[in-house]
Every structure is written in structure tokens, then in C-alpha cells.
């Protein structure tokens, strides 16, 4: 018994007429009649009562049609699911992103844009730092990461593809009561006497080293008093007056209400935000995600 036998039977059962079913199926009526005879022989039952004009389902035929309708519906759903999966309209994408990058407007809006256009593709968002994302990508625990370029060590980036999405600028985070909070911009000399909070090298070596180099090149190295493993910790410490902080962001608002972000005029340090994924990943859903995120980011510039 083949699927075509079931489809032929369903068509005749619905029409209760071989001629009309043959037209609908685009099959010659003699061939259709022969296929149904073969099916009845295989089952050992008469599926139809032959009438002078047309046919009528037998009791066995009616019972069989109910099951055939369900079987073919399941087959149709399976075919549709496979096609949608293959075309990138169905599936799950595991996405890594850090807390600070998640707040970038071109990231959050891009994710929303994709979800609106591809509602059957689930986005599994996982909060983790850029360094951990690279490791998770290489281990297959993530499908795509959204990271700063400084976190990609070229020696460890073999087998990874990347596309730029935008930039984050390094700014000064200060408490709203700080004397620098109302300034349109500051210089590195303005914070020379300030206790400064910065990123921890142990968890963000590339980012930390590029930031330190830029500070030295500015001619006014800050007085670092605390290394922070996350931006949440840095903002929390700034919010209670523990110092000012150097943080990279794409917006002008801090996630903590009592903290202000002020541009640093003579630092000019920007980090590129990259979409990173495994070169060998051939997932159609992932390809659509990458294309849509890159296009949306370009429109948002």
C-alpha cells in the first residue's frame, strides 16, 4: 500500500464517483479503478458499493476513510513542517548576547522585527558575555552570538563567520549628582583625579586591553580603583557614588535612573558590534536571521 492509493481512495470516497475523482486527480479513470481494486484486494474488503450511477462507501469504506483522512492530514502537516524548516520559516535559534548589547536599539528592534516576520521561528535568548559566547559557539551550545569585535581573538576565531551590525561608544558613567553629570562632554583630564571603575581583564581581556591603550594614548591615564566583571556591577557602584565608570554603549541613557552617560571628547573609542556564527552551520532559519538582522541594522543607521 502506498500513499497514492490512500489519496486515490480519499478522492473517490469524497466524490463517490470514479469519473469526477479521476478528473480531480488528473488520473485516467481505468487506472484509478485498477488502483482501487488492488487496494481492496490487499485489504480483503469491499470499500465501495458499485451503483448504476457512481459508487457508495461501504461500512468498511466509511471506517477506512475516517482513518485515511487523519493519516493524510498528518502527512500533509509533516510535509509542510519539513518545507518550512528547510526554507527557514520554522525552528529555534539560540542567540547569545550580553546585557549591555541587548539594550542597543538596533539589536532590540532587529530581534523584534525578525520575530514579527518569522513568528514560527523561536528565539532562545541567552544572556552571557562576549567571551563566553565565542566558546559556546565553538562548542555548538549557541547558534549565533552578538559580541564586540574586541572579544574575538583571531587565533580562536577559525570556523566562525561574522557580520557587522553597528558600533558602541565608550562613555563616562557618573552619578546624577556628580559635578560632571550636566556636561555635554568631558575630557580624560577631567577625570584624572576621579576614582574610576572599568572592565575586569580576567573576563574581557581584548576589550580591557584596547580600552587601556586608548586611555594611555589620550595622555591622561585614569586612576582605576575597581575592576567590574559586568556592566550591571559597574552601574550599581556608580549609582552609590563609588566612582565614575568607563562603559561602552550605543545609547545616551544608562539602565540605572540615577546614572548619567557623558561622551568623552578626546577618547574616541568605538567597538564594533558583530553577529557571529559557525561557518559550517547551514540552517536556513539562521541564514534568514543573519540577513534580516544585518538589513535592519543598516536601515537603522
Short mmCIF file of C-alpha atoms in Angstrom, two decimals, residues 29-255:
data_model
loop_
_atom_site.label_atom_id
_atom_site.label_comp_id
_atom_site.label_asym_id
_atom_site.label_seq_id
_atom_site.Cartn_x
_atom_site.Cartn_y
_atom_site.Cartn_z
CA UNK A 29 -10.30 6.56 -14.88
CA UNK A 30 -9.32 2.97 -15.84
CA UNK A 31 -6.05 3.33 -13.99
CA UNK A 32 -7.85 4.76 -10.97
CA UNK A 33 -10.34 1.89 -10.98
CA UNK A 34 -7.48 -0.61 -11.14
CA UNK A 35 -5.65 1.02 -8.22
CA UNK A 36 -8.75 0.86 -6.01
CA UNK A 37 -9.31 -2.80 -6.94
CA UNK A 38 -5.71 -3.52 -5.93
CA UNK A 39 -6.28 -1.69 -2.62
CA UNK A 40 -9.45 -3.66 -1.89
CA UNK A 41 -7.65 -6.89 -2.71
CA UNK A 42 -4.83 -6.02 -0.34
CA UNK A 43 -7.26 -5.12 2.45
CA UNK A 44 -9.57 -8.04 1.75
CA UNK A 45 -12.70 -5.87 1.94
CA UNK A 46 -15.02 -4.05 -0.45
CA UNK A 47 -14.58 -0.33 0.14
CA UNK A 48 -17.37 0.74 -2.20
CA UNK A 49 -20.77 -0.44 -3.23
CA UNK A 50 -20.96 -0.18 -7.04
CA UNK A 51 -24.17 1.55 -8.13
CA UNK A 52 -25.68 2.09 -11.61
CA UNK A 53 -24.52 5.71 -11.32
CA UNK A 54 -21.42 6.17 -9.21
CA UNK A 55 -20.43 4.38 -6.07
CA UNK A 56 -21.20 4.50 -2.37
CA UNK A 57 -18.87 3.86 0.54
CA UNK A 58 -19.44 0.56 2.26
CA UNK A 59 -19.46 0.43 6.05
CA UNK A 60 -15.83 -0.75 5.90
CA UNK A 61 -15.08 2.06 3.45
CA UNK A 62 -16.54 4.73 5.75
CA UNK A 63 -14.46 3.48 8.67
CA UNK A 64 -11.36 3.34 6.47
CA UNK A 65 -11.96 6.87 5.11
CA UNK A 66 -12.01 8.35 8.62
CA UNK A 67 -8.58 6.88 9.31
CA UNK A 68 -7.22 7.79 5.87
CA UNK A 69 -8.28 11.42 6.33
CA UNK A 70 -6.30 11.55 9.59
CA UNK A 71 -3.27 9.79 8.09
CA UNK A 72 -3.10 12.10 5.09
CA UNK A 73 -3.63 15.17 7.29
CA UNK A 74 -0.63 14.09 9.36
CA UNK A 75 1.40 13.52 6.20
CA UNK A 76 0.44 16.97 4.89
CA UNK A 77 1.43 18.56 8.21
CA UNK A 78 4.75 16.72 8.17
CA UNK A 79 5.45 17.85 4.60
CA UNK A 80 4.55 21.44 5.46
CA UNK A 81 6.74 21.37 8.56
CA UNK A 82 9.70 19.97 6.63
CA UNK A 83 9.33 22.58 3.90
CA UNK A 84 9.03 25.43 6.38
CA UNK A 85 12.04 24.14 8.30
CA UNK A 86 14.04 23.81 5.11
CA UNK A 87 13.11 27.31 3.97
CA UNK A 88 13.95 28.89 7.32
CA UNK A 89 10.38 29.66 8.39
CA UNK A 90 10.35 27.21 11.32
CA UNK A 91 12.81 26.21 14.02
CA UNK A 92 14.72 27.57 17.01
CA UNK A 93 17.74 29.88 17.05
CA UNK A 94 19.87 30.00 20.19
CA UNK A 95 21.19 33.57 20.49
CA UNK A 96 23.82 34.82 22.90
CA UNK A 97 24.05 38.48 23.82
CA UNK A 98 25.45 40.49 26.69
CA UNK A 99 23.30 42.65 28.93
CA UNK A 100 24.68 45.91 27.55
CA UNK A 101 24.44 44.92 23.87
CA UNK A 102 20.87 43.68 24.40
CA UNK A 103 19.88 47.28 25.14
CA UNK A 104 21.21 48.65 21.84
CA UNK A 105 18.29 49.95 19.78
CA UNK A 106 19.46 48.30 16.55
CA UNK A 107 19.65 44.95 18.35
CA UNK A 108 16.36 45.02 20.24
CA UNK A 109 14.46 46.38 17.24
CA UNK A 110 16.12 43.88 14.92
CA UNK A 111 15.06 40.98 17.16
CA UNK A 112 11.51 42.33 17.31
CA UNK A 113 11.46 42.78 13.51
CA UNK A 114 12.54 39.17 12.98
CA UNK A 115 10.01 37.81 15.46
CA UNK A 116 7.18 39.75 13.79
CA UNK A 117 8.12 38.43 10.34
CA UNK A 118 9.02 34.88 11.39
CA UNK A 119 6.64 34.01 14.26
CA UNK A 120 7.21 30.24 13.84
CA UNK A 121 10.96 30.60 14.50
CA UNK A 122 11.60 30.63 18.25
CA UNK A 123 14.37 32.91 19.52
CA UNK A 124 16.11 31.36 22.53
CA UNK A 125 17.91 34.41 24.01
CA UNK A 126 20.75 33.62 26.40
CA UNK A 127 22.42 36.32 28.45
CA UNK A 128 26.20 35.87 28.51
CA UNK A 129 29.34 37.87 27.95
CA UNK A 130 31.07 38.02 24.59
CA UNK A 131 33.97 35.76 25.62
CA UNK A 132 31.59 33.04 26.81
CA UNK A 133 29.57 33.39 23.61
CA UNK A 134 32.60 32.64 21.45
CA UNK A 135 33.31 29.49 23.47
CA UNK A 136 29.65 28.42 23.31
CA UNK A 137 29.60 28.91 19.53
CA UNK A 138 32.65 26.72 19.07
CA UNK A 139 31.14 24.06 21.35
CA UNK A 140 27.82 24.11 19.49
CA UNK A 141 25.87 25.40 22.50
CA UNK A 142 24.88 28.58 20.61
CA UNK A 143 23.79 29.17 17.02
CA UNK A 144 24.72 32.84 16.85
CA UNK A 145 26.35 35.41 19.10
CA UNK A 146 26.21 39.21 19.26
CA UNK A 147 29.59 40.41 20.50
CA UNK A 148 32.10 43.24 20.48
CA UNK A 149 34.90 42.81 17.95
CA UNK A 150 37.49 43.21 20.70
CA UNK A 151 36.46 39.88 22.20
CA UNK A 152 37.31 37.86 19.09
CA UNK A 153 40.86 36.56 19.25
CA UNK A 154 41.82 35.76 15.67
CA UNK A 155 43.65 32.65 16.86
CA UNK A 156 40.39 31.30 18.28
CA UNK A 157 38.07 32.53 15.53
CA UNK A 158 38.72 29.78 12.99
CA UNK A 159 35.48 28.40 11.63
CA UNK A 160 33.42 31.46 12.58
CA UNK A 161 31.65 33.84 10.23
CA UNK A 162 30.87 37.43 11.20
CA UNK A 163 28.89 40.43 10.01
CA UNK A 164 28.92 43.97 11.46
CA UNK A 165 25.73 45.39 12.94
CA UNK A 166 26.80 48.71 14.40
CA UNK A 167 29.02 50.38 16.97
CA UNK A 168 29.17 51.12 20.66
CA UNK A 169 30.97 54.19 22.00
CA UNK A 170 32.91 54.29 25.26
CA UNK A 171 31.37 56.89 27.57
CA UNK A 172 31.68 58.08 31.13
CA UNK A 173 29.06 56.86 33.62
CA UNK A 174 28.57 59.28 36.53
CA UNK A 175 26.04 59.68 39.32
CA UNK A 176 23.41 62.33 38.59
CA UNK A 177 24.72 64.44 41.49
CA UNK A 178 28.31 64.40 40.19
CA UNK A 179 29.78 67.70 39.03
CA UNK A 180 30.33 66.22 35.53
CA UNK A 181 26.78 64.90 35.11
CA UNK A 182 25.45 68.09 33.50
CA UNK A 183 28.30 68.39 30.98
CA UNK A 184 27.70 67.81 27.26
CA UNK A 185 31.09 66.09 27.14
CA UNK A 186 34.23 65.59 29.22
CA UNK A 187 37.91 65.03 28.57
CA UNK A 188 40.17 62.44 30.08
CA UNK A 189 41.88 65.25 32.02
CA UNK A 190 38.54 65.99 33.70
CA UNK A 191 38.56 62.58 35.38
CA UNK A 192 42.28 62.37 36.17
CA UNK A 193 41.58 62.90 39.88
CA UNK A 194 38.49 60.68 39.98
CA UNK A 195 38.25 57.08 41.22
CA UNK A 196 37.45 55.16 38.00
CA UNK A 197 35.65 51.84 37.53
CA UNK A 198 36.43 49.74 34.48
CA UNK A 199 36.10 46.27 32.95
CA UNK A 200 37.82 43.26 34.50
CA UNK A 201 40.64 41.94 32.35
CA UNK A 202 40.04 38.37 33.54
CA UNK A 203 36.63 38.23 31.84
CA UNK A 204 37.16 40.65 28.93
CA UNK A 205 40.85 40.70 28.03
CA UNK A 206 40.59 42.10 24.49
CA UNK A 207 38.08 44.78 25.46
CA UNK A 208 40.06 45.73 28.57
CA UNK A 209 43.38 45.99 26.74
CA UNK A 210 42.01 48.14 23.91
CA UNK A 211 40.38 50.47 26.43
CA UNK A 212 43.59 50.77 28.46
CA UNK A 213 45.62 51.51 25.31
CA UNK A 214 43.18 54.25 24.28
CA UNK A 215 43.39 55.79 27.76
CA UNK A 216 47.19 55.85 27.64
CA UNK A 217 47.18 57.34 24.12
CA UNK A 218 44.89 60.13 25.33
CA UNK A 219 47.78 61.33 27.50
CA UNK A 220 45.84 61.18 30.75
CA UNK A 221 45.69 57.73 32.27
CA UNK A 222 42.77 57.42 34.73
CA UNK A 223 43.09 56.21 38.31
CA UNK A 224 41.35 52.83 38.29
CA UNK A 225 40.14 51.69 41.69
CA UNK A 226 37.86 48.79 40.78
CA UNK A 227 37.54 46.20 38.01
CA UNK A 228 33.94 45.08 37.31
CA UNK A 229 33.06 41.73 35.78
CA UNK A 230 29.71 43.00 34.42
CA UNK A 231 28.21 46.33 33.44
CA UNK A 232 25.44 45.77 35.99
CA UNK A 233 28.05 45.82 38.76
CA UNK A 234 29.72 48.90 37.29
CA UNK A 235 26.45 50.84 37.07
CA UNK A 236 25.46 49.75 40.58
CA UNK A 237 28.74 51.01 42.02
CA UNK A 238 28.46 54.29 40.14
CA UNK A 239 24.87 54.70 41.40
CA UNK A 240 26.05 54.59 45.03
CA UNK A 241 28.94 57.01 44.48
CA UNK A 242 31.83 54.55 44.39
CA UNK A 243 33.36 56.37 41.43
CA UNK A 244 32.86 57.13 37.75
CA UNK A 245 32.88 54.36 35.16
CA UNK A 246 34.08 53.76 31.64
CA UNK A 247 31.42 51.83 29.75
CA UNK A 248 30.63 51.16 26.09
CA UNK A 249 27.08 51.73 24.90
CA UNK A 250 25.13 52.64 21.78
CA UNK A 251 22.68 54.89 23.61
CA UNK A 252 22.76 58.03 25.70
CA UNK A 253 20.75 56.61 28.60
CA UNK A 254 22.07 54.42 31.37
CA UNK A 255 19.99 51.45 32.56
#
